[in-house]
XYZ file of C-alpha atoms in Angstrom:
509
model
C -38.412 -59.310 -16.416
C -36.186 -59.894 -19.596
C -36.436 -56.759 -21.463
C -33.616 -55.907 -24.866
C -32.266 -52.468 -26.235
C -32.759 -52.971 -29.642
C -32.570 -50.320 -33.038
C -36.332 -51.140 -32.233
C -36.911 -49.626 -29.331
C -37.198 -51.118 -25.389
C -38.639 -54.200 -26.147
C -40.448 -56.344 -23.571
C -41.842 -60.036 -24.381
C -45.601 -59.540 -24.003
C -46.214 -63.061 -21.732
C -44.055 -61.346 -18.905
C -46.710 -58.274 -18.497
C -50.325 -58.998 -17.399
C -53.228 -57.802 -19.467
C -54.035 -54.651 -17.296
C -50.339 -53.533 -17.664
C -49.937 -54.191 -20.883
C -52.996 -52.431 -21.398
C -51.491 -49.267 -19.132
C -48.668 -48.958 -21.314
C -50.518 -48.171 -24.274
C -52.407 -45.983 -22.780
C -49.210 -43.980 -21.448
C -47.840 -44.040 -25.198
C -51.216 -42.847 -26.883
C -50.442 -39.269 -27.447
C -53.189 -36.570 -27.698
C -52.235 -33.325 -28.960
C -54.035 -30.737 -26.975
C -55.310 -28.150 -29.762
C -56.632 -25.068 -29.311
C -57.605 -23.137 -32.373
C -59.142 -20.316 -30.441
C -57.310 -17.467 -32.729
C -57.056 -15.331 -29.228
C -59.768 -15.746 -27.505
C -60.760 -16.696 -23.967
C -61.730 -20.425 -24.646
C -60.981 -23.137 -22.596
C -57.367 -24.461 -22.200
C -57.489 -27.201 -25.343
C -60.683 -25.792 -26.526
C -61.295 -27.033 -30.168
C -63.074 -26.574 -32.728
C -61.660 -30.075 -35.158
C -63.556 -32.629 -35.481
C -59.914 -34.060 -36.529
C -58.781 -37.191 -34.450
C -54.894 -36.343 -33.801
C -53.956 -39.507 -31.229
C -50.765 -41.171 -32.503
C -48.815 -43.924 -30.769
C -44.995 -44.203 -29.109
C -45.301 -48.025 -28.791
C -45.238 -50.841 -31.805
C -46.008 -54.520 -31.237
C -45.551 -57.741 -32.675
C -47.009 -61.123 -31.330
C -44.414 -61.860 -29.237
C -42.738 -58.378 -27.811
C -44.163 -54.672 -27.068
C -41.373 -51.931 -28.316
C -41.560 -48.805 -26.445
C -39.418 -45.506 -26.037
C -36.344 -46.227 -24.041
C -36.538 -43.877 -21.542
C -39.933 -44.637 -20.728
C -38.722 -48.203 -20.671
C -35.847 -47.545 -18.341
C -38.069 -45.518 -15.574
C -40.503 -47.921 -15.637
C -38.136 -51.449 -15.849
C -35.055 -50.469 -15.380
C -31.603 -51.052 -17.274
C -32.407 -54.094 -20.193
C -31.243 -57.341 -19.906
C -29.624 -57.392 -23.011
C -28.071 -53.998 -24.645
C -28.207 -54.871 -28.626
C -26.937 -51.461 -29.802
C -23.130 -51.478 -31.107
C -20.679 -48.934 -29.544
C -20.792 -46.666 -32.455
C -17.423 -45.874 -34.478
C -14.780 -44.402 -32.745
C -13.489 -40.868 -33.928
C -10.168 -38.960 -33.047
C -10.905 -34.962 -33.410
C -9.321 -32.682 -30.917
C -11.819 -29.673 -29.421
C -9.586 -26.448 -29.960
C -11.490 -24.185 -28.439
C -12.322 -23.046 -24.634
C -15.753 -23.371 -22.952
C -17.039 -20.909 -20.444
C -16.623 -21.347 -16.633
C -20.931 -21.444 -16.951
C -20.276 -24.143 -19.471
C -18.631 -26.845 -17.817
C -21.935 -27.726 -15.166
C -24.301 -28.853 -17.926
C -21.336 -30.477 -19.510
C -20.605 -32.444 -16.518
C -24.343 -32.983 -15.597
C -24.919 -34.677 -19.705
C -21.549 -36.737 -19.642
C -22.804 -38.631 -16.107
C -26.092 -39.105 -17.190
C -24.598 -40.896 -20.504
C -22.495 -43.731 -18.990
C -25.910 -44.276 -16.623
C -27.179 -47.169 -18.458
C -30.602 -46.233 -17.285
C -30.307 -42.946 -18.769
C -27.697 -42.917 -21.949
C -28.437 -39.569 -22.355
C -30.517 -36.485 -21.524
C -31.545 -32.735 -22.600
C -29.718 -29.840 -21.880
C -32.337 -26.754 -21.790
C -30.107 -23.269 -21.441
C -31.211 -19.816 -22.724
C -30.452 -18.818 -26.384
C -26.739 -17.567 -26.412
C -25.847 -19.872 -23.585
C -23.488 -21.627 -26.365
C -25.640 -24.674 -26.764
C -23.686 -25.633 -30.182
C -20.275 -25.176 -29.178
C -21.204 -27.410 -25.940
C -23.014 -30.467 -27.636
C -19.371 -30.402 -29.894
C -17.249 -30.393 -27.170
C -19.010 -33.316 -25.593
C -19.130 -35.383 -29.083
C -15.212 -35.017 -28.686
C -14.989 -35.869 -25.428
C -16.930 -38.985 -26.271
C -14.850 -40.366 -29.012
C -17.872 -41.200 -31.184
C -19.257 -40.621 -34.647
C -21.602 -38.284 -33.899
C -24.721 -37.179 -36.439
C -26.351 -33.737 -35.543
C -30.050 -33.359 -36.346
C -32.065 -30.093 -37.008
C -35.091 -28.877 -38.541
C -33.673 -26.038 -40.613
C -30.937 -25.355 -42.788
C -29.234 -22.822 -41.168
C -29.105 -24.882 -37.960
C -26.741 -27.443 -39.410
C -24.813 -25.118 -41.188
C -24.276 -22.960 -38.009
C -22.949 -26.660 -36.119
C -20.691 -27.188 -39.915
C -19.352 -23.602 -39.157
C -18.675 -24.825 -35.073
C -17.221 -28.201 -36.283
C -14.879 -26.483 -39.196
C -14.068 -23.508 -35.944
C -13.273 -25.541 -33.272
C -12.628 -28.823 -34.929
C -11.297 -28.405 -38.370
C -9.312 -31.799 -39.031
C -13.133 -33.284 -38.730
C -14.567 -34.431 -42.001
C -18.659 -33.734 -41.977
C -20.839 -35.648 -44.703
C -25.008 -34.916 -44.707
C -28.042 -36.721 -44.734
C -31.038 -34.496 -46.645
C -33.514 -35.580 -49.212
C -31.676 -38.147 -51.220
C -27.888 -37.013 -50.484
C -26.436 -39.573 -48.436
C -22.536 -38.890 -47.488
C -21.733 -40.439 -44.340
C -19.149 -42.999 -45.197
C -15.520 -42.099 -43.321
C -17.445 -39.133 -42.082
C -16.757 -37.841 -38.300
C -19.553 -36.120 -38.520
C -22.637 -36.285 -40.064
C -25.601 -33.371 -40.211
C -28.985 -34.250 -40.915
C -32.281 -32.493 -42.087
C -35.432 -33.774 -39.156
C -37.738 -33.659 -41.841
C -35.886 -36.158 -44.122
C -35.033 -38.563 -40.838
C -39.278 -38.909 -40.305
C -40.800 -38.635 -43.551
C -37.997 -40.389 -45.412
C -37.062 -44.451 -45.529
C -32.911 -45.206 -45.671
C -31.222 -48.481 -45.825
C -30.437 -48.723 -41.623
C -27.081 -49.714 -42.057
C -26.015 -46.155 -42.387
C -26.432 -45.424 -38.872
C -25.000 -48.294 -37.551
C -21.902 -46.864 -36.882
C -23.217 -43.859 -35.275
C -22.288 -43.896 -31.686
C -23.824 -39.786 -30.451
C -27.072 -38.540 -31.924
C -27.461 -34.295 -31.331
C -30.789 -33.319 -31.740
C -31.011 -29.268 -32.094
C -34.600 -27.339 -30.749
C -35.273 -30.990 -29.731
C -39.142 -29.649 -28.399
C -39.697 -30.105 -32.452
C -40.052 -33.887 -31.883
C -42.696 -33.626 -29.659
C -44.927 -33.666 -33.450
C -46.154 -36.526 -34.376
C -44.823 -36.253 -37.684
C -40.721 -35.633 -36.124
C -41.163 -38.354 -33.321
C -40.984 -40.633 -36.196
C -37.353 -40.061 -36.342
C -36.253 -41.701 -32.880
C -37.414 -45.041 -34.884
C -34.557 -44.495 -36.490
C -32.422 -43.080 -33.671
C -31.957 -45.960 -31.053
C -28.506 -45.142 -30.712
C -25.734 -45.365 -27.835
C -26.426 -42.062 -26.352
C -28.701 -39.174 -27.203
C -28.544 -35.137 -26.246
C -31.188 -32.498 -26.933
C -30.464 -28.795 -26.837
C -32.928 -26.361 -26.641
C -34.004 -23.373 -24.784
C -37.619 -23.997 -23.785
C -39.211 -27.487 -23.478
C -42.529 -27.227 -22.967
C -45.331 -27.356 -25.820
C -48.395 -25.732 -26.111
C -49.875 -29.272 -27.074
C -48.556 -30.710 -23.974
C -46.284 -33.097 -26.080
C -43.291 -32.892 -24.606
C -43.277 -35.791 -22.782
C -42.940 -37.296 -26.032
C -39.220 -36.412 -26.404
C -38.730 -36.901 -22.998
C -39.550 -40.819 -23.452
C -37.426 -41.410 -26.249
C -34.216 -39.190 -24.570
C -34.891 -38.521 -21.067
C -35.446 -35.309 -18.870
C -33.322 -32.314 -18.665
C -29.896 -32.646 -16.728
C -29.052 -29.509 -16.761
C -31.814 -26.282 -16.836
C -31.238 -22.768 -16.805
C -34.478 -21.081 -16.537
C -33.571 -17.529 -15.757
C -30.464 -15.778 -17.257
C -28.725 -14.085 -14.049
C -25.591 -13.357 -16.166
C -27.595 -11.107 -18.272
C -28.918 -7.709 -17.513
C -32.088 -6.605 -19.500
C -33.803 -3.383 -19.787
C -37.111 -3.493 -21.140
C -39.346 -0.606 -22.538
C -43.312 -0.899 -22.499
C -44.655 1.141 -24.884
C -48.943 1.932 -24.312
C -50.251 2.115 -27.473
C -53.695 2.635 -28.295
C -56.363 4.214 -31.187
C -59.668 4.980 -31.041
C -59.479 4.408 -34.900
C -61.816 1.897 -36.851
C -59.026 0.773 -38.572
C -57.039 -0.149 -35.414
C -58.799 -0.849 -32.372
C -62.063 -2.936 -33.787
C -62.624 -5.894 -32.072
C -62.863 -8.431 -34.525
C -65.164 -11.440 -34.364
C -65.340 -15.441 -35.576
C -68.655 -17.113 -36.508
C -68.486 -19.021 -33.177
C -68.294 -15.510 -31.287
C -64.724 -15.611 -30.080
C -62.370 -13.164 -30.872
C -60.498 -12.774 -34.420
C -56.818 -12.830 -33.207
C -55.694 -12.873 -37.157
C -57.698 -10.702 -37.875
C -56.893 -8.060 -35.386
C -53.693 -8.622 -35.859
C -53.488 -7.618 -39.654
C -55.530 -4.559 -38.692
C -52.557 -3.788 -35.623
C -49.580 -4.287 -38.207
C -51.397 -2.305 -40.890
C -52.440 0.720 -38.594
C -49.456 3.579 -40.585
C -49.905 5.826 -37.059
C -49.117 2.895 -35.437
C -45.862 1.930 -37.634
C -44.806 5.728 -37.628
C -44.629 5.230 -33.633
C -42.476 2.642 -34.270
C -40.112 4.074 -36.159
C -40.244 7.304 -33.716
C -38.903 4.794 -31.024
C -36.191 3.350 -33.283
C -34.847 7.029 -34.050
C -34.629 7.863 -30.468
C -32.497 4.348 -29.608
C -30.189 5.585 -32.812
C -29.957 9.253 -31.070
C -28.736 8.244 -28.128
C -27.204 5.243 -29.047
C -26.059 5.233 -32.745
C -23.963 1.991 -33.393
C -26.706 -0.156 -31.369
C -27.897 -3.427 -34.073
C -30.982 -3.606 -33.597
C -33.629 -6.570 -35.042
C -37.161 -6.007 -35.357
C -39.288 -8.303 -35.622
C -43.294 -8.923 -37.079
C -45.732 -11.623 -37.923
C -46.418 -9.831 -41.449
C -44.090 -9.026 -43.944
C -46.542 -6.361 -45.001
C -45.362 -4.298 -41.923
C -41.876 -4.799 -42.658
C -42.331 -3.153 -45.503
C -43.930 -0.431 -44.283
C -41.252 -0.030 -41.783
C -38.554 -0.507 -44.520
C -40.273 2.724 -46.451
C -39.708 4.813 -43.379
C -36.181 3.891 -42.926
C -35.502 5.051 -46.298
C -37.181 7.925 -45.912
C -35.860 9.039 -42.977
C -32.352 7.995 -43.694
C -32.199 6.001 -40.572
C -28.815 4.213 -40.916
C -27.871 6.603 -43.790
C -30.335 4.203 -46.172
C -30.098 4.996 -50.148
C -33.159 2.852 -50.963
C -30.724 0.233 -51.746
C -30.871 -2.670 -49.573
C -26.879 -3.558 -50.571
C -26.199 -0.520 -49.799
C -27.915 0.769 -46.718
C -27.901 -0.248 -43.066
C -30.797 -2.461 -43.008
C -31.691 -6.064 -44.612
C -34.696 -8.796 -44.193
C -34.426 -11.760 -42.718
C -37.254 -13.523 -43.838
C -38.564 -17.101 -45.318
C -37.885 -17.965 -48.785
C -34.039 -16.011 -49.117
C -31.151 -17.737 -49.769
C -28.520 -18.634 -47.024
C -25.996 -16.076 -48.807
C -28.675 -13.147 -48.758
C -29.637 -14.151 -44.885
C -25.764 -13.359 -44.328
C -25.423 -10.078 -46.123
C -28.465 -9.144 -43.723
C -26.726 -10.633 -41.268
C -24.281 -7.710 -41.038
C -26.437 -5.201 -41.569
C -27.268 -2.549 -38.159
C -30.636 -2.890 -38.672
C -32.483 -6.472 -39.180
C -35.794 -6.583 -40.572
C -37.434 -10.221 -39.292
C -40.043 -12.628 -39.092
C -40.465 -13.888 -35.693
C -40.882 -17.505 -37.432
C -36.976 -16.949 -38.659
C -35.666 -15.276 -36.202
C -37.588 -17.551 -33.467
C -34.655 -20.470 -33.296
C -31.005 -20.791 -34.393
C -30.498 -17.220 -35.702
C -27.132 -16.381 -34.789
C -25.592 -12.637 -34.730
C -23.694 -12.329 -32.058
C -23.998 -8.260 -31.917
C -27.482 -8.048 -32.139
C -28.214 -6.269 -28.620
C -31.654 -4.319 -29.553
C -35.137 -6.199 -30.309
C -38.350 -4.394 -30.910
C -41.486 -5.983 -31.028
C -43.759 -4.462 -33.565
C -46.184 -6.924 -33.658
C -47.733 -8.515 -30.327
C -47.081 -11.633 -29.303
C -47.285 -13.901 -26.193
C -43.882 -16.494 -26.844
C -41.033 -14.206 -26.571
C -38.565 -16.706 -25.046
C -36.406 -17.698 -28.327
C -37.157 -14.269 -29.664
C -35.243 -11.868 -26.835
C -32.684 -14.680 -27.202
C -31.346 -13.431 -30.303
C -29.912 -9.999 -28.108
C -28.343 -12.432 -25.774
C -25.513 -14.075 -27.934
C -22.899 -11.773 -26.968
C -21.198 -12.783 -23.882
C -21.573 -10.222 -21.058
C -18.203 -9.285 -21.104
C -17.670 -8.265 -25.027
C -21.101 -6.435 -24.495
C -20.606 -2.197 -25.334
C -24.685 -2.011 -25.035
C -27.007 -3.490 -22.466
C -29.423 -5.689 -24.152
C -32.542 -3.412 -24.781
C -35.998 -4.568 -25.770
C -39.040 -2.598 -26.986
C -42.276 -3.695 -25.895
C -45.369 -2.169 -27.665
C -48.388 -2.772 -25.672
C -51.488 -2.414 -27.472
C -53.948 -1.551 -25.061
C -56.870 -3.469 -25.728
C -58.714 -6.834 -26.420
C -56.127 -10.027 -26.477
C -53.800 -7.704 -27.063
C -53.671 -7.036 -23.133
C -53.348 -10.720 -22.396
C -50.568 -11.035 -24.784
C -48.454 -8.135 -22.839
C -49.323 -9.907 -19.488
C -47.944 -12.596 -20.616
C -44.509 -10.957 -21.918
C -44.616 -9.014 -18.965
C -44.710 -12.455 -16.683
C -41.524 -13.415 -18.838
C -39.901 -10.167 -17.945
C -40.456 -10.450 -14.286
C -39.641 -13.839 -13.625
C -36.024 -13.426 -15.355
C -35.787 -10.245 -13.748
C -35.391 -7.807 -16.359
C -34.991 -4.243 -15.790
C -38.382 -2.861 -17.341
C -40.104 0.912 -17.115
C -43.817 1.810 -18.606
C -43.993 4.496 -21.132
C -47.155 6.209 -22.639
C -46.413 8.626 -25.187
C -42.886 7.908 -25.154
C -42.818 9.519 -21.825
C -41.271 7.520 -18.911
C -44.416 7.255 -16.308
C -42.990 4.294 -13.730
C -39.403 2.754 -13.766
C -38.847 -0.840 -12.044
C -36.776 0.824 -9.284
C -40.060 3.059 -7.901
C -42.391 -0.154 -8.775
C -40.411 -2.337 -6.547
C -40.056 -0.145 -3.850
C -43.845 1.306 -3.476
C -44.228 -2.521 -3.554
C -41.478 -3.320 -0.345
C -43.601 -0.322 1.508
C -46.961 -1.598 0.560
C -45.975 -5.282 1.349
C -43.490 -4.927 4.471
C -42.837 -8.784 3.893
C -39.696 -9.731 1.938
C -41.101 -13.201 1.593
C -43.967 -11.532 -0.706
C -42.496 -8.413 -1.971
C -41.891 -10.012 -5.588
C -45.421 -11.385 -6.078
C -46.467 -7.690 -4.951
C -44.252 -6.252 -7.507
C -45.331 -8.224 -10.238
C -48.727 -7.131 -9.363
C -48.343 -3.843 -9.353
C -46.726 -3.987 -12.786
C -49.326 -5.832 -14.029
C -51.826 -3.107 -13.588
C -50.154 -0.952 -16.129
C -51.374 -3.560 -18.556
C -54.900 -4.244 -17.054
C -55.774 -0.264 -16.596
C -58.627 1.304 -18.842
């Protein structure tokens, strides 16, 4: 079948493919979003309430040819006949630095799969702190090419600027965002997502562009990023990010336009974890009332406002953050919540308590925020500051302190994954702390489904983790696991015993 690589897409003449599999085609490249606006309730897996038709397309047509994602096209038809995309320009920028001995397999892995012609590329999925960056710039130099890196926030691409002007400084870097186009001479080039899909540029200006790096690459699985592989057929394509799946069960979406993952590294057995569960629990009005919608499900929004708000609650907090600083005083810790309102709150006790010798000045004391809406140079004064006061939306992906090496939780959530990553940017070696995370586990309603779920993430990368209530140790891993090896007698099933057992500290009334 002649098929052609084209800035276009895969593109495959229409009379070669029979009605029916022309016909299965677009109905592999009709994507529907699975939504679930069930705020925390126990509603069916893509449960939804919208009446709102979200189906959007990967294919485009013309009378005489059918474009569709590449990678889709090679797995189903193989390598094309004819390969329209140019080389790319060449670049001649010297990597300076040293990769890690943990490094050089995903490396490897990426550059095979990009002189496959059936592949030209592929995803790299490694935990947060893995060095994800510093790899995807090592490769662009091994490569030769002109290279344009792609994110969805601003402090993404500055954090690959900072790499580039680190470990590559003759490099010159221009920018495409909004209406700023430099990318003429340029060896590389950093570009805003956002501007790539929603925004129309003469095509010329990537025709020299031989490497496309697309950071958190799971963000194109939306139907309003995908649109910027239209404008991405280039030689070879990378995607970095540390957890590929979607909630809306997109991400074969990315997948079609790049390819699958040629290197994963689902559990981190480099670093050792210890976690803290917390049992928390109020029979207050204002904490523990199980809120309902109009449809009878639970109010997870709602409940939530009423968790972060509880001042008892808060107070317990900040009782746990005292004792880390007791034992441990130059530990940096982040904490993190889904309302600023809480942060506050926390903030007030800080300063009353002169945790971190605080004056009530922000400048001056040991604390900062980290939070939407503050400029890049205020995010780096925080930056350095012991204690980090966070949104989990800003601290989810690309936040990078190095010396962070405490995280507490004070609001519950289920998606920790990019969170805990922000403790796990040191390497192992330069670490004076062990990573420490505090898990409050409000014990009751979704809230208990939300802690399973964390705890699931804790057991199956094999974190350390011991059960408080009361801030009184009540069960340590060490005795779980072993009660478990004497209950079970069977190697073969001692960890699904284990998990088990832990899991009925969250499920007990």
């Amino acid at each position: 079948m002649y098929s052609i690589l084209s800035r276009n897409g895969y593109g495959i003449l229409k009379s070669a493919l029979s009605e029916k599999e022309l016909d299965n085609i677009k109905k592999d490249l009709t994507m529907v979003p699975r939504v679930n606006f069930d705020m925390g309730g126990k509603g069916g897996k893509g449960a939804s309430n919208s009446t709102e038709d979200l189906t959007f397309y990967l294919y485009n047509e013309n009378d005489k040819r059918i474009y569709i994602p590449r990678y889709y096209g090679f797995q189903k038809y193989g390598a094309p006949t004819l390969c329209k995309l140019t080389g790319g320009a060449d670049i001649d920028v010297k990597f300076i630095g040293s990769l890690r001995e943990a490094q050089q397999e995903p490396i490897a892995n990426f550059l095979k799969a990009a002189n496959d012609p059936q592949k030209m590329g592929g995803i790299i999925s490694v935990p947060c702190g893995f060095g994800k960056t510093i790899m995807s710039l090592y490769i662009a130099c091994a490569l030769k090419k002109k290279t344009i890196f792609i994110s969805h926030k601003d402090f993404l691409n500055q954090q690959f600027t900072d790499t580039v002007a680190q470990f590559a400084p003759d490099a010159k870097v221009g920018i495409i965002k909004q209406k700023k186009v430099d990318v003429a001479g340029k060896d590389f080039i950093v570009a805003s997502l956002q501007s790539l899909a929603m925004r129309d540029y003469d095509e010329s200006i990537f025709d020299d562009i031989g490497f496309v790096i697309i950071d958190e690459v799971h963000h194109t699985g939306a139907q309003v990023f995908c649109k910027a592989f239209r404008k991405l057929n280039n030689p070879v394509i990378l995607g970095l990010s540390a957890t590929l799946n979607r909630k809306d069960g997109m991400r074969k979406v990315f997948e079609y336009y790049i390819g699958k993952s040629v290197y994963t590294l689902k559990n981190k057995e480099f670093c050792d974890v210890k976690v803290q569960i917390h049992k928390y629990f109020e029979t207050h009005i204002d904490y523990s009332t199980v809120k309902l919608m109009w449809n009878g499900k639970e109010n997870g929004a709602g409940m939530i406002n009423n968790v972060c708000s509880f001042m008892p609650r808060t107070q317990f907090i900040i009782s746990l953050l005292m004792d880390i600083l007791s034992k441990e005083p130059n530990r940096r810790i982040l904490i993190l919540s889904e309302r600023r309102n809480q942060l506050k709150d926390i903030e007030k006790f800080i300063v009353e308590y002169k945790i971190c010798a605080g004056t009530g000045d922000a400048t001056a004391a040991g604390y900062g925020y980290y939070v939407g809406g503050m400029k890049q140079a205020d995010l780096a004064i925080s930056a350095e500051k012991q204690i980090i006061l966070a949104t989990y939306q800003l601290a989810a992906e690309g936040f990078n302190v190095p010396s962070l090496n405490t995280i507490i939780f004070a609001s519950p959530i289920s998606d920790i994954q990019q969170s805990i990553g922000r403790i796990l940017r040191e390497p192992p070696e330069k670490r004076k702390y062990i990573p420490l995370c505090i898990d409050i586990l409000d014990d009751f309603s979704i809230f208990k489904r939300k802690g399973a779920a964390r705890l699931k993430f804790y057991n199956n990368n094999k974190y350390r983790v011991s059960y408080y209530v009361d801030n009184q140790e009540i069960e340590s891993e060490e005795s779980v696991a072993a009660s478990a090896a004497v209950e079970t007698n069977d190697d073969d099933n001692a960890d699904d015993a284990d998990f088990k057992k832990k899991l009925r500290f969250v499920e007990e009334d």
